[in-house]
Amino acid sequence: MLNVGKIENGIVLDHIHAGRGMSIYHHMELSKMECPVAIIKNARSNAMGKKDIVKIETDADSINLDVIAFIDPDITVNIIKDGELIEKKRVPLPKEIKNVIKCNNPRCITTIEQGIQHMFYLADSRRKIYRCEYCDEKYTEQESDW
Ligand SMILES: [Zn+2]
C-alpha cells in the first residue's frame, strides 16, 4: 500500500469510506491547522475494496473525535505516540454535535440569525438520526455535504 510516511505523534484515521476523506478534512477544519495532514484517497482495502485514510500529525488530545464518528462511525482511529501505535478504537456516535452541520429548516432561528451555535442532538442512534436543538428539524445528509 501507498505509504505517506510514518507519523511520530498524532492520529491515523483508517477505514474511511472511499470519498469521505475530503469530508473529514472539511468538517474537522483541517485546513485551519498548522500541522502536517495527509489524505490518501482510494487506498486498497481487503475488507472494503477502496478506502480513504487521513493522517494528522498533532497532539491526539487536541482532536475532536466526535466529528469523526458523526461523519463515518466505521472509521478506525489509531493513536500514535512516539512512533508507536498506543491505541486503536472506534468512536461511538456523539450525543450532541456542535457547529458541524447546519439546519435545513429555512424558518429555524439558526438560519435566520447570525452567530448562533448550530447544535444537534442524537435522536435515534440505531438509524443515526440527528435533530436540531432549536426546531427539532431532522438532519438529512445533503449531497453537497459529502
Ligand atoms: Zn433548526
Short mmCIF file of N, CA, C and O and ligand atoms in Angstrom, two decimals:
data_model
loop_
_atom_site.label_atom_id
_atom_site.label_comp_id
_atom_site.label_asym_id
_atom_site.label_seq_id
_atom_site.Cartn_x
_atom_site.Cartn_y
_atom_site.Cartn_z
N MET A 1 0.83 -1.21 0.00
CA MET A 1 0.00 0.00 0.00
C MET A 1 0.87 1.25 0.00
O MET A 1 1.97 1.25 0.51
N LEU A 2 0.31 2.27 -0.57
CA LEU A 2 0.97 3.58 -0.59
C LEU A 2 1.29 4.03 0.83
O LEU A 2 0.47 3.95 1.72
N ASN A 3 2.51 4.49 1.01
CA ASN A 3 2.89 4.92 2.35
C ASN A 3 3.32 6.39 2.31
O ASN A 3 4.26 6.74 1.61
N VAL A 4 2.62 7.21 3.04
CA VAL A 4 2.93 8.64 3.03
C VAL A 4 3.77 8.99 4.26
O VAL A 4 3.60 10.03 4.87
N GLY A 5 4.62 8.08 4.66
CA GLY A 5 5.49 8.37 5.78
C GLY A 5 4.82 8.11 7.11
O GLY A 5 3.64 8.34 7.28
N LYS A 6 5.59 7.58 8.04
CA LYS A 6 5.04 7.31 9.36
C LYS A 6 4.96 8.61 10.14
O LYS A 6 5.78 9.50 9.97
N ILE A 7 3.98 8.68 11.02
CA ILE A 7 3.95 9.86 11.87
C ILE A 7 4.44 9.46 13.26
O ILE A 7 4.30 8.33 13.69
N GLU A 8 5.04 10.42 13.94
CA GLU A 8 5.60 10.17 15.27
C GLU A 8 4.54 10.34 16.34
O GLU A 8 4.43 9.55 17.27
N ASN A 9 3.77 11.39 16.20
CA ASN A 9 2.72 11.69 17.18
C ASN A 9 1.50 12.23 16.45
O ASN A 9 1.62 13.18 15.68
N GLY A 10 0.38 11.60 16.69
CA GLY A 10 -0.83 12.07 16.03
C GLY A 10 -1.84 10.96 15.87
O GLY A 10 -1.81 9.99 16.61
N ILE A 11 -2.73 11.13 14.91
CA ILE A 11 -3.73 10.09 14.69
C ILE A 11 -3.80 9.71 13.22
O ILE A 11 -3.56 10.52 12.32
N VAL A 12 -4.12 8.45 13.02
CA VAL A 12 -4.37 7.94 11.67
C VAL A 12 -5.81 7.45 11.66
O VAL A 12 -6.21 6.62 12.46
N LEU A 13 -6.60 8.03 10.77
CA LEU A 13 -7.99 7.61 10.62
C LEU A 13 -8.04 6.62 9.47
O LEU A 13 -7.76 6.97 8.33
N ASP A 14 -8.36 5.39 9.83
CA ASP A 14 -8.34 4.33 8.82
C ASP A 14 -9.76 3.84 8.54
O ASP A 14 -10.67 4.07 9.34
N HIS A 15 -9.93 3.13 7.45
CA HIS A 15 -11.23 2.56 7.04
C HIS A 15 -12.30 3.63 6.82
O HIS A 15 -13.46 3.42 7.15
N ILE A 16 -11.91 4.76 6.30
CA ILE A 16 -12.89 5.78 5.92
C ILE A 16 -13.50 5.34 4.59
O ILE A 16 -12.77 4.90 3.69
N HIS A 17 -14.81 5.43 4.48
CA HIS A 17 -15.43 5.08 3.21
C HIS A 17 -14.81 5.92 2.09
O HIS A 17 -14.65 7.13 2.25
N ALA A 18 -14.47 5.26 0.98
CA ALA A 18 -13.83 5.96 -0.13
C ALA A 18 -14.67 7.17 -0.53
O ALA A 18 -15.89 7.08 -0.68
N GLY A 19 -14.03 8.31 -0.61
CA GLY A 19 -14.73 9.54 -1.00
C GLY A 19 -15.04 10.44 0.18
O GLY A 19 -15.34 11.62 0.00
N ARG A 20 -14.97 9.88 1.41
CA ARG A 20 -15.30 10.71 2.56
C ARG A 20 -14.08 11.37 3.21
O ARG A 20 -14.21 12.14 4.16
N GLY A 21 -12.90 11.07 2.71
CA GLY A 21 -11.69 11.67 3.27
C GLY A 21 -11.73 13.19 3.22
O GLY A 21 -11.38 13.87 4.18
N MET A 22 -12.23 13.72 2.11
CA MET A 22 -12.30 15.17 1.97
C MET A 22 -13.36 15.77 2.89
O MET A 22 -13.25 16.91 3.34
N SER A 23 -14.40 14.99 3.13
CA SER A 23 -15.44 15.44 4.04
C SER A 23 -14.90 15.55 5.48
O SER A 23 -15.20 16.49 6.21
N ILE A 24 -14.09 14.58 5.85
CA ILE A 24 -13.41 14.62 7.14
C ILE A 24 -12.54 15.88 7.23
O ILE A 24 -12.58 16.62 8.20
N TYR A 25 -11.79 16.09 6.17
CA TYR A 25 -10.90 17.24 6.09
C TYR A 25 -11.68 18.53 6.29
O TYR A 25 -11.30 19.40 7.07
N HIS A 26 -12.82 18.60 5.63
CA HIS A 26 -13.66 19.78 5.69
C HIS A 26 -14.28 19.96 7.09
O HIS A 26 -14.16 21.01 7.72
N HIS A 27 -14.94 18.92 7.59
CA HIS A 27 -15.65 19.05 8.87
C HIS A 27 -14.72 19.17 10.08
O HIS A 27 -15.07 19.76 11.09
N MET A 28 -13.53 18.58 9.99
CA MET A 28 -12.58 18.72 11.11
C MET A 28 -11.82 20.04 11.01
O MET A 28 -11.00 20.35 11.87
N GLU A 29 -12.09 20.78 9.93
CA GLU A 29 -11.42 22.06 9.69
C GLU A 29 -9.92 21.91 9.69
O GLU A 29 -9.18 22.70 10.29
N LEU A 30 -9.47 20.86 9.02
CA LEU A 30 -8.03 20.60 8.99
C LEU A 30 -7.27 21.65 8.19
O LEU A 30 -6.08 21.83 8.38
N SER A 31 -7.99 22.35 7.31
CA SER A 31 -7.31 23.39 6.54
C SER A 31 -6.80 24.51 7.44
O SER A 31 -5.88 25.22 7.10
N LYS A 32 -7.44 24.63 8.63
CA LYS A 32 -7.02 25.69 9.55
C LYS A 32 -5.86 25.27 10.45
O LYS A 32 -5.34 26.06 11.22
N MET A 33 -5.51 23.98 10.40
CA MET A 33 -4.46 23.51 11.29
C MET A 33 -3.09 23.73 10.67
O MET A 33 -2.92 23.65 9.46
N GLU A 34 -2.13 23.96 11.52
CA GLU A 34 -0.77 24.23 11.05
C GLU A 34 0.01 22.94 10.86
O GLU A 34 1.05 22.94 10.21
N CYS A 35 -0.48 21.86 11.43
CA CYS A 35 0.29 20.61 11.45
C CYS A 35 0.21 19.88 10.11
O CYS A 35 -0.67 20.14 9.31
N PRO A 36 1.13 18.93 9.89
CA PRO A 36 1.07 18.14 8.66
C PRO A 36 -0.18 17.26 8.60
O PRO A 36 -0.54 16.62 9.60
N VAL A 37 -0.85 17.26 7.46
CA VAL A 37 -2.03 16.44 7.26
C VAL A 37 -1.87 15.72 5.93
O VAL A 37 -1.49 16.33 4.93
N ALA A 38 -2.14 14.42 5.92
CA ALA A 38 -2.09 13.67 4.65
C ALA A 38 -3.43 12.99 4.42
O ALA A 38 -4.00 12.40 5.33
N ILE A 39 -3.93 13.13 3.21
CA ILE A 39 -5.16 12.43 2.85
C ILE A 39 -4.81 11.43 1.75
O ILE A 39 -4.24 11.82 0.72
N ILE A 40 -5.13 10.19 2.00
CA ILE A 40 -4.87 9.16 0.99
C ILE A 40 -6.22 8.71 0.46
O ILE A 40 -7.07 8.26 1.24
N LYS A 41 -6.41 8.88 -0.80
CA LYS A 41 -7.70 8.50 -1.40
C LYS A 41 -7.59 7.16 -2.09
O LYS A 41 -6.59 6.84 -2.70
N ASN A 42 -8.68 6.40 -1.99
CA ASN A 42 -8.79 5.14 -2.73
C ASN A 42 -7.65 4.16 -2.47
O ASN A 42 -7.13 3.55 -3.40
N ALA A 43 -7.26 4.05 -1.21
CA ALA A 43 -6.27 3.03 -0.85
C ALA A 43 -6.94 1.67 -0.98
O ALA A 43 -8.15 1.54 -0.76
N ARG A 44 -6.16 0.65 -1.30
CA ARG A 44 -6.74 -0.68 -1.42
C ARG A 44 -7.05 -1.23 -0.03
O ARG A 44 -6.27 -1.05 0.90
N SER A 45 -8.19 -1.87 0.08
CA SER A 45 -8.57 -2.47 1.35
C SER A 45 -9.17 -3.84 1.10
O SER A 45 -10.02 -3.99 0.23
N ASN A 46 -8.70 -4.83 1.85
CA ASN A 46 -9.26 -6.18 1.68
C ASN A 46 -10.73 -6.20 2.06
O ASN A 46 -11.54 -6.82 1.39
N ALA A 47 -11.06 -5.51 3.13
CA ALA A 47 -12.43 -5.56 3.63
C ALA A 47 -13.38 -4.66 2.84
O ALA A 47 -14.55 -4.98 2.67
N MET A 48 -12.88 -3.56 2.35
CA MET A 48 -13.77 -2.54 1.80
C MET A 48 -13.60 -2.31 0.30
O MET A 48 -14.36 -1.55 -0.30
N GLY A 49 -12.58 -2.92 -0.31
CA GLY A 49 -12.31 -2.62 -1.70
C GLY A 49 -11.44 -1.39 -1.79
O GLY A 49 -10.26 -1.46 -2.03
N LYS A 50 -12.07 -0.25 -1.53
CA LYS A 50 -11.33 1.02 -1.52
C LYS A 50 -11.64 1.75 -0.23
O LYS A 50 -12.75 1.66 0.29
N LYS A 51 -10.69 2.51 0.24
CA LYS A 51 -10.93 3.31 1.44
C LYS A 51 -10.08 4.56 1.38
O LYS A 51 -9.13 4.64 0.61
N ASP A 52 -10.43 5.51 2.21
CA ASP A 52 -9.60 6.70 2.38
C ASP A 52 -8.92 6.63 3.75
O ASP A 52 -9.43 5.97 4.66
N ILE A 53 -7.80 7.29 3.85
CA ILE A 53 -7.06 7.34 5.11
C ILE A 53 -6.65 8.79 5.34
O ILE A 53 -6.27 9.48 4.40
N VAL A 54 -6.76 9.25 6.57
CA VAL A 54 -6.30 10.60 6.89
C VAL A 54 -5.28 10.50 8.02
O VAL A 54 -5.53 9.83 9.03
N LYS A 55 -4.15 11.14 7.84
CA LYS A 55 -3.12 11.17 8.88
C LYS A 55 -2.93 12.60 9.34
O LYS A 55 -2.77 13.50 8.50
N ILE A 56 -2.94 12.78 10.63
CA ILE A 56 -2.79 14.13 11.17
C ILE A 56 -1.68 14.08 12.21
O ILE A 56 -1.76 13.33 13.19
N GLU A 57 -0.65 14.88 12.00
CA GLU A 57 0.47 14.88 12.93
C GLU A 57 0.30 16.03 13.92
O GLU A 57 0.68 17.15 13.64
N THR A 58 -0.31 15.71 15.04
CA THR A 58 -0.52 16.72 16.07
C THR A 58 -0.85 16.00 17.37
O THR A 58 -1.01 14.78 17.39
N ASP A 59 -0.97 16.73 18.45
CA ASP A 59 -1.33 16.14 19.73
C ASP A 59 -2.73 15.52 19.62
O ASP A 59 -3.70 16.19 19.33
N ALA A 60 -2.81 14.21 19.84
CA ALA A 60 -4.07 13.49 19.65
C ALA A 60 -5.20 14.05 20.54
O ALA A 60 -6.37 14.02 20.17
N ASP A 61 -4.82 14.58 21.70
CA ASP A 61 -5.83 15.10 22.62
C ASP A 61 -6.53 16.35 22.08
O ASP A 61 -7.59 16.73 22.55
N SER A 62 -5.89 16.99 21.12
CA SER A 62 -6.47 18.23 20.62
C SER A 62 -7.47 17.99 19.48
O SER A 62 -8.04 18.92 18.94
N ILE A 63 -7.67 16.74 19.14
CA ILE A 63 -8.55 16.43 18.01
C ILE A 63 -9.94 16.04 18.49
O ILE A 63 -10.09 15.24 19.41
N ASN A 64 -10.93 16.63 17.86
CA ASN A 64 -12.32 16.37 18.23
C ASN A 64 -12.82 15.10 17.52
O ASN A 64 -13.13 15.12 16.35
N LEU A 65 -12.87 14.01 18.28
CA LEU A 65 -13.24 12.73 17.68
C LEU A 65 -14.74 12.59 17.44
O LEU A 65 -15.17 11.76 16.66
N ASP A 66 -15.54 13.40 18.11
CA ASP A 66 -17.00 13.34 17.91
C ASP A 66 -17.36 13.56 16.44
O ASP A 66 -18.22 12.91 15.88
N VAL A 67 -16.66 14.50 15.85
CA VAL A 67 -16.92 14.84 14.46
C VAL A 67 -16.65 13.64 13.56
O VAL A 67 -17.40 13.35 12.63
N ILE A 68 -15.60 12.92 13.89
CA ILE A 68 -15.21 11.77 13.09
C ILE A 68 -16.31 10.72 13.08
O ILE A 68 -16.70 10.21 12.04
N ALA A 69 -16.82 10.41 14.27
CA ALA A 69 -17.85 9.38 14.38
C ALA A 69 -19.13 9.81 13.66
O ALA A 69 -19.82 8.99 13.06
N PHE A 70 -19.41 11.07 13.73
CA PHE A 70 -20.61 11.55 13.05
C PHE A 70 -20.50 11.35 11.53
O PHE A 70 -21.43 10.90 10.88
N ILE A 71 -19.38 11.69 10.99
CA ILE A 71 -19.21 11.59 9.54
C ILE A 71 -19.19 10.14 9.08
O ILE A 71 -19.80 9.79 8.08
N ASP A 72 -18.50 9.31 9.84
CA ASP A 72 -18.39 7.92 9.43
C ASP A 72 -18.06 7.05 10.66
O ASP A 72 -16.91 6.94 11.05
N PRO A 73 -19.08 6.43 11.27
CA PRO A 73 -18.85 5.68 12.51
C PRO A 73 -18.00 4.42 12.32
O PRO A 73 -17.58 3.82 13.29
N ASP A 74 -17.73 4.04 11.09
CA ASP A 74 -16.92 2.84 10.85
C ASP A 74 -15.43 3.11 10.85
O ASP A 74 -14.62 2.20 10.70
N ILE A 75 -15.07 4.38 11.00
CA ILE A 75 -13.65 4.73 10.98
C ILE A 75 -12.92 4.14 12.17
O ILE A 75 -13.43 4.14 13.29
N THR A 76 -11.72 3.63 11.91
CA THR A 76 -10.85 3.19 13.00
C THR A 76 -9.88 4.34 13.31
O THR A 76 -9.24 4.87 12.40
N VAL A 77 -9.81 4.70 14.57
CA VAL A 77 -8.90 5.77 14.99
C VAL A 77 -7.66 5.13 15.61
O VAL A 77 -7.76 4.38 16.57
N ASN A 78 -6.52 5.39 15.02
CA ASN A 78 -5.25 4.89 15.55
C ASN A 78 -4.50 6.05 16.17
O ASN A 78 -4.24 7.05 15.50
N ILE A 79 -4.16 5.90 17.43
CA ILE A 79 -3.44 6.97 18.11
C ILE A 79 -1.97 6.60 18.23
O ILE A 79 -1.62 5.52 18.72
N ILE A 80 -1.14 7.48 17.73
CA ILE A 80 0.31 7.22 17.67
C ILE A 80 1.04 8.16 18.63
O ILE A 80 0.82 9.37 18.59
N LYS A 81 1.87 7.57 19.48
CA LYS A 81 2.72 8.38 20.35
C LYS A 81 4.15 7.88 20.24
O LYS A 81 4.40 6.69 20.35
N ASP A 82 5.07 8.79 20.01
CA ASP A 82 6.49 8.45 19.86
C ASP A 82 6.70 7.32 18.86
O ASP A 82 7.49 6.40 19.11
N GLY A 83 5.97 7.37 17.77
CA GLY A 83 6.16 6.39 16.71
C GLY A 83 5.49 5.04 16.95
O GLY A 83 5.56 4.15 16.10
N GLU A 84 4.85 4.86 18.11
CA GLU A 84 4.20 3.59 18.42
C GLU A 84 2.70 3.75 18.39
O GLU A 84 2.16 4.76 18.85
N LEU A 85 2.03 2.69 17.93
CA LEU A 85 0.56 2.67 17.98
C LEU A 85 0.16 2.35 19.42
O LEU A 85 0.43 1.27 19.93
N ILE A 86 -0.44 3.31 20.11
CA ILE A 86 -0.78 3.06 21.51
C ILE A 86 -2.25 2.72 21.70
O ILE A 86 -2.64 2.14 22.69
N GLU A 87 -3.07 3.11 20.75
CA GLU A 87 -4.49 2.81 20.90
C GLU A 87 -5.15 2.74 19.55
O GLU A 87 -4.83 3.50 18.65
N LYS A 88 -6.10 1.80 19.44
CA LYS A 88 -6.85 1.62 18.21
C LYS A 88 -8.30 1.54 18.64
O LYS A 88 -8.65 0.72 19.48
N LYS A 89 -9.15 2.42 18.14
CA LYS A 89 -10.52 2.39 18.63
C LYS A 89 -11.53 2.89 17.61
O LYS A 89 -11.18 3.53 16.63
N ARG A 90 -12.77 2.54 17.88
CA ARG A 90 -13.89 3.11 17.16
C ARG A 90 -14.49 4.17 18.07
O ARG A 90 -14.45 4.04 19.28
N VAL A 91 -15.08 5.18 17.48
CA VAL A 91 -15.67 6.23 18.29
C VAL A 91 -17.19 6.14 18.18
O VAL A 91 -17.73 6.10 17.08
N PRO A 92 -17.90 6.06 19.31
CA PRO A 92 -19.36 5.99 19.23
C PRO A 92 -19.96 7.29 18.73
O PRO A 92 -19.33 8.35 18.82
N LEU A 93 -21.16 7.21 18.21
CA LEU A 93 -21.85 8.41 17.73
C LEU A 93 -21.97 9.42 18.87
O LEU A 93 -22.37 9.07 19.97
N PRO A 94 -21.64 10.66 18.61
CA PRO A 94 -21.75 11.67 19.66
C PRO A 94 -23.22 11.96 19.99
O PRO A 94 -24.07 11.90 19.11
N LYS A 95 -23.48 12.24 21.26
CA LYS A 95 -24.84 12.57 21.70
C LYS A 95 -25.25 13.93 21.15
O LYS A 95 -26.42 14.23 20.97
N GLU A 96 -24.25 14.76 20.94
CA GLU A 96 -24.50 16.12 20.53
C GLU A 96 -23.42 16.54 19.54
O GLU A 96 -22.27 16.15 19.69
N ILE A 97 -23.82 17.31 18.54
CA ILE A 97 -22.80 17.85 17.65
C ILE A 97 -22.99 19.35 17.54
O ILE A 97 -24.10 19.84 17.37
N LYS A 98 -21.86 20.02 17.65
CA LYS A 98 -21.90 21.47 17.69
C LYS A 98 -21.14 22.03 16.50
O LYS A 98 -19.99 21.68 16.28
N ASN A 99 -21.79 22.90 15.74
CA ASN A 99 -21.13 23.63 14.65
C ASN A 99 -20.45 22.74 13.61
O ASN A 99 -19.37 23.08 13.12
N VAL A 100 -21.06 21.62 13.32
CA VAL A 100 -20.53 20.78 12.25
C VAL A 100 -21.47 20.78 11.07
O VAL A 100 -21.07 20.95 9.93
N ILE A 101 -22.75 20.61 11.38
CA ILE A 101 -23.76 20.62 10.33
C ILE A 101 -24.73 21.77 10.58
O ILE A 101 -24.79 22.29 11.70
N LYS A 102 -25.47 22.11 9.55
CA LYS A 102 -26.40 23.23 9.67
C LYS A 102 -27.82 22.74 9.46
O LYS A 102 -28.08 21.79 8.72
N CYS A 103 -28.75 23.43 10.10
CA CYS A 103 -30.16 23.09 10.00
C CYS A 103 -30.68 23.48 8.61
O CYS A 103 -30.35 24.53 8.08
N ASN A 104 -31.51 22.60 8.06
CA ASN A 104 -32.03 22.86 6.72
C ASN A 104 -33.38 23.57 6.73
O ASN A 104 -33.94 23.88 5.68
N ASN A 105 -33.91 23.80 7.91
CA ASN A 105 -35.20 24.45 8.02
C ASN A 105 -35.04 25.96 7.79
O ASN A 105 -34.38 26.64 8.57
N PRO A 106 -35.65 26.49 6.74
CA PRO A 106 -35.46 27.93 6.44
C PRO A 106 -36.04 28.84 7.53
O PRO A 106 -35.63 30.00 7.63
N ARG A 107 -36.97 28.33 8.35
CA ARG A 107 -37.55 29.15 9.41
C ARG A 107 -36.84 28.98 10.75
O ARG A 107 -37.22 29.58 11.74
N CYS A 108 -35.82 28.15 10.79
CA CYS A 108 -35.09 27.91 12.05
C CYS A 108 -34.32 29.16 12.45
O CYS A 108 -33.79 29.88 11.59
N ILE A 109 -34.24 29.40 13.75
CA ILE A 109 -33.54 30.59 14.24
C ILE A 109 -32.06 30.59 13.81
O ILE A 109 -31.47 31.65 13.56
N THR A 110 -31.48 29.39 13.67
CA THR A 110 -30.07 29.34 13.27
C THR A 110 -29.88 29.73 11.80
O THR A 110 -28.78 30.10 11.39
N THR A 111 -30.96 29.63 11.02
CA THR A 111 -30.89 30.05 9.62
C THR A 111 -31.11 31.55 9.50
O THR A 111 -30.51 32.23 8.69
N ILE A 112 -31.99 32.06 10.37
CA ILE A 112 -32.38 33.46 10.30
C ILE A 112 -31.33 34.37 10.94
O ILE A 112 -30.97 35.40 10.39
N GLU A 113 -30.87 33.98 12.12
CA GLU A 113 -29.95 34.85 12.84
C GLU A 113 -28.50 34.39 12.74
O GLU A 113 -28.22 33.20 12.73
N GLN A 114 -27.62 35.35 12.70
CA GLN A 114 -26.20 35.07 12.64
C GLN A 114 -25.65 34.79 14.03
O GLN A 114 -26.21 35.24 15.03
N GLY A 115 -24.57 34.05 14.10
CA GLY A 115 -23.84 33.92 15.36
C GLY A 115 -24.46 32.99 16.38
O GLY A 115 -24.12 33.04 17.56
N ILE A 116 -25.39 32.14 15.95
CA ILE A 116 -25.95 31.15 16.87
C ILE A 116 -25.24 29.82 16.62
O ILE A 116 -24.98 29.45 15.49
N GLN A 117 -24.93 29.10 17.70
CA GLN A 117 -24.27 27.81 17.56
C GLN A 117 -25.23 26.83 16.87
O GLN A 117 -26.41 26.80 17.18
N HIS A 118 -24.70 26.05 15.98
CA HIS A 118 -25.52 25.03 15.33
C HIS A 118 -25.43 23.75 16.15
O HIS A 118 -24.40 23.08 16.15
N MET A 119 -26.51 23.47 16.89
CA MET A 119 -26.49 22.32 17.79
C MET A 119 -27.49 21.26 17.34
O MET A 119 -28.65 21.58 17.06
N PHE A 120 -27.03 20.02 17.33
CA PHE A 120 -27.91 18.91 17.00
C PHE A 120 -27.78 17.85 18.09
O PHE A 120 -26.71 17.70 18.67
N TYR A 121 -28.87 17.14 18.38
CA TYR A 121 -28.78 16.05 19.34
C TYR A 121 -29.13 14.73 18.65
O TYR A 121 -29.86 14.71 17.66
N LEU A 122 -28.59 13.65 19.20
CA LEU A 122 -28.83 12.33 18.64
C LEU A 122 -30.22 11.86 19.06
O LEU A 122 -30.48 11.62 20.24
N ALA A 123 -31.12 11.73 18.10
CA ALA A 123 -32.49 11.35 18.41
C ALA A 123 -32.69 9.84 18.29
O ALA A 123 -33.53 9.26 18.97
N ASP A 124 -31.92 9.20 17.41
CA ASP A 124 -32.06 7.76 17.19
C ASP A 124 -30.70 7.22 16.79
O ASP A 124 -30.25 7.43 15.66
N SER A 125 -30.03 6.54 17.73
CA SER A 125 -28.65 6.12 17.45
C SER A 125 -28.60 4.97 16.45
O SER A 125 -27.66 4.84 15.68
N ARG A 126 -29.62 4.11 16.45
CA ARG A 126 -29.60 2.97 15.55
C ARG A 126 -29.69 3.44 14.10
O ARG A 126 -29.02 2.94 13.22
N ARG A 127 -30.56 4.41 13.87
CA ARG A 127 -30.74 4.91 12.50
C ARG A 127 -29.91 6.16 12.23
O ARG A 127 -30.02 6.77 11.17
N LYS A 128 -29.11 6.57 13.20
CA LYS A 128 -28.23 7.72 13.07
C LYS A 128 -29.01 8.98 12.65
O LYS A 128 -28.73 9.60 11.64
N ILE A 129 -30.01 9.29 13.48
CA ILE A 129 -30.81 10.48 13.19
C ILE A 129 -30.47 11.57 14.20
O ILE A 129 -30.51 11.35 15.41
N TYR A 130 -30.16 12.72 13.65
CA TYR A 130 -29.89 13.89 14.47
C TYR A 130 -30.97 14.94 14.23
O TYR A 130 -31.45 15.09 13.11
N ARG A 131 -31.34 15.64 15.30
CA ARG A 131 -32.33 16.70 15.18
C ARG A 131 -31.77 18.02 15.72
O ARG A 131 -31.00 18.04 16.67
N CYS A 132 -32.25 19.10 15.13
CA CYS A 132 -31.82 20.43 15.55
C CYS A 132 -32.30 20.70 16.97
O CYS A 132 -33.44 20.41 17.32
N GLU A 133 -31.43 21.26 17.80
CA GLU A 133 -31.78 21.58 19.19
C GLU A 133 -32.88 22.65 19.26
O GLU A 133 -33.60 22.75 20.23
N TYR A 134 -32.96 23.47 18.24
CA TYR A 134 -33.85 24.63 18.30
C TYR A 134 -35.22 24.32 17.72
O TYR A 134 -36.24 24.70 18.29
N CYS A 135 -35.27 23.66 16.56
CA CYS A 135 -36.55 23.49 15.89
C CYS A 135 -36.93 22.03 15.70
O CYS A 135 -38.00 21.72 15.19
N ASP A 136 -36.04 21.11 16.11
CA ASP A 136 -36.30 19.68 16.00
C ASP A 136 -36.29 19.14 14.57
O ASP A 136 -36.65 17.99 14.34
N GLU A 137 -35.91 19.96 13.64
CA GLU A 137 -35.83 19.50 12.26
C GLU A 137 -34.79 18.38 12.17
O GLU A 137 -33.72 18.46 12.74
N LYS A 138 -35.17 17.32 11.46
CA LYS A 138 -34.26 16.20 11.28
C LYS A 138 -33.16 16.58 10.30
O LYS A 138 -33.44 17.19 9.28
N TYR A 139 -31.95 16.20 10.63
CA TYR A 139 -30.85 16.46 9.70
C TYR A 139 -30.81 15.37 8.64
O TYR A 139 -30.76 14.20 8.97
N THR A 140 -30.85 15.75 7.39
CA THR A 140 -30.68 14.77 6.33
C THR A 140 -29.43 15.13 5.54
O THR A 140 -29.18 16.30 5.26
N GLU A 141 -28.68 14.09 5.23
CA GLU A 141 -27.43 14.33 4.52
C GLU A 141 -27.72 14.92 3.15
O GLU A 141 -28.53 14.41 2.40
N GLN A 142 -27.02 15.99 2.85
CA GLN A 142 -27.14 16.61 1.55
C GLN A 142 -25.98 16.11 0.70
O GLN A 142 -24.88 15.93 1.20
N GLU A 143 -26.24 15.92 -0.56
CA GLU A 143 -25.16 15.51 -1.46
C GLU A 143 -23.95 16.42 -1.32
O GLU A 143 -22.83 15.97 -1.29
N SER A 144 -24.22 17.70 -1.22
CA SER A 144 -23.13 18.68 -1.20
C SER A 144 -22.28 18.60 0.07
O SER A 144 -21.16 19.07 0.09
N ASP A 145 -22.84 17.99 1.13
CA ASP A 145 -22.07 17.87 2.37
C ASP A 145 -20.93 16.88 2.26
O ASP A 145 -19.99 16.90 3.02
N TRP A 146 -21.07 15.95 1.34
CA TRP A 146 -20.03 14.92 1.24
C TRP A 146 -19.22 15.15 -0.01
O TRP A 146 -18.56 14.39 -0.54
ZN ZN B 1 -33.31 24.18 13.29
#
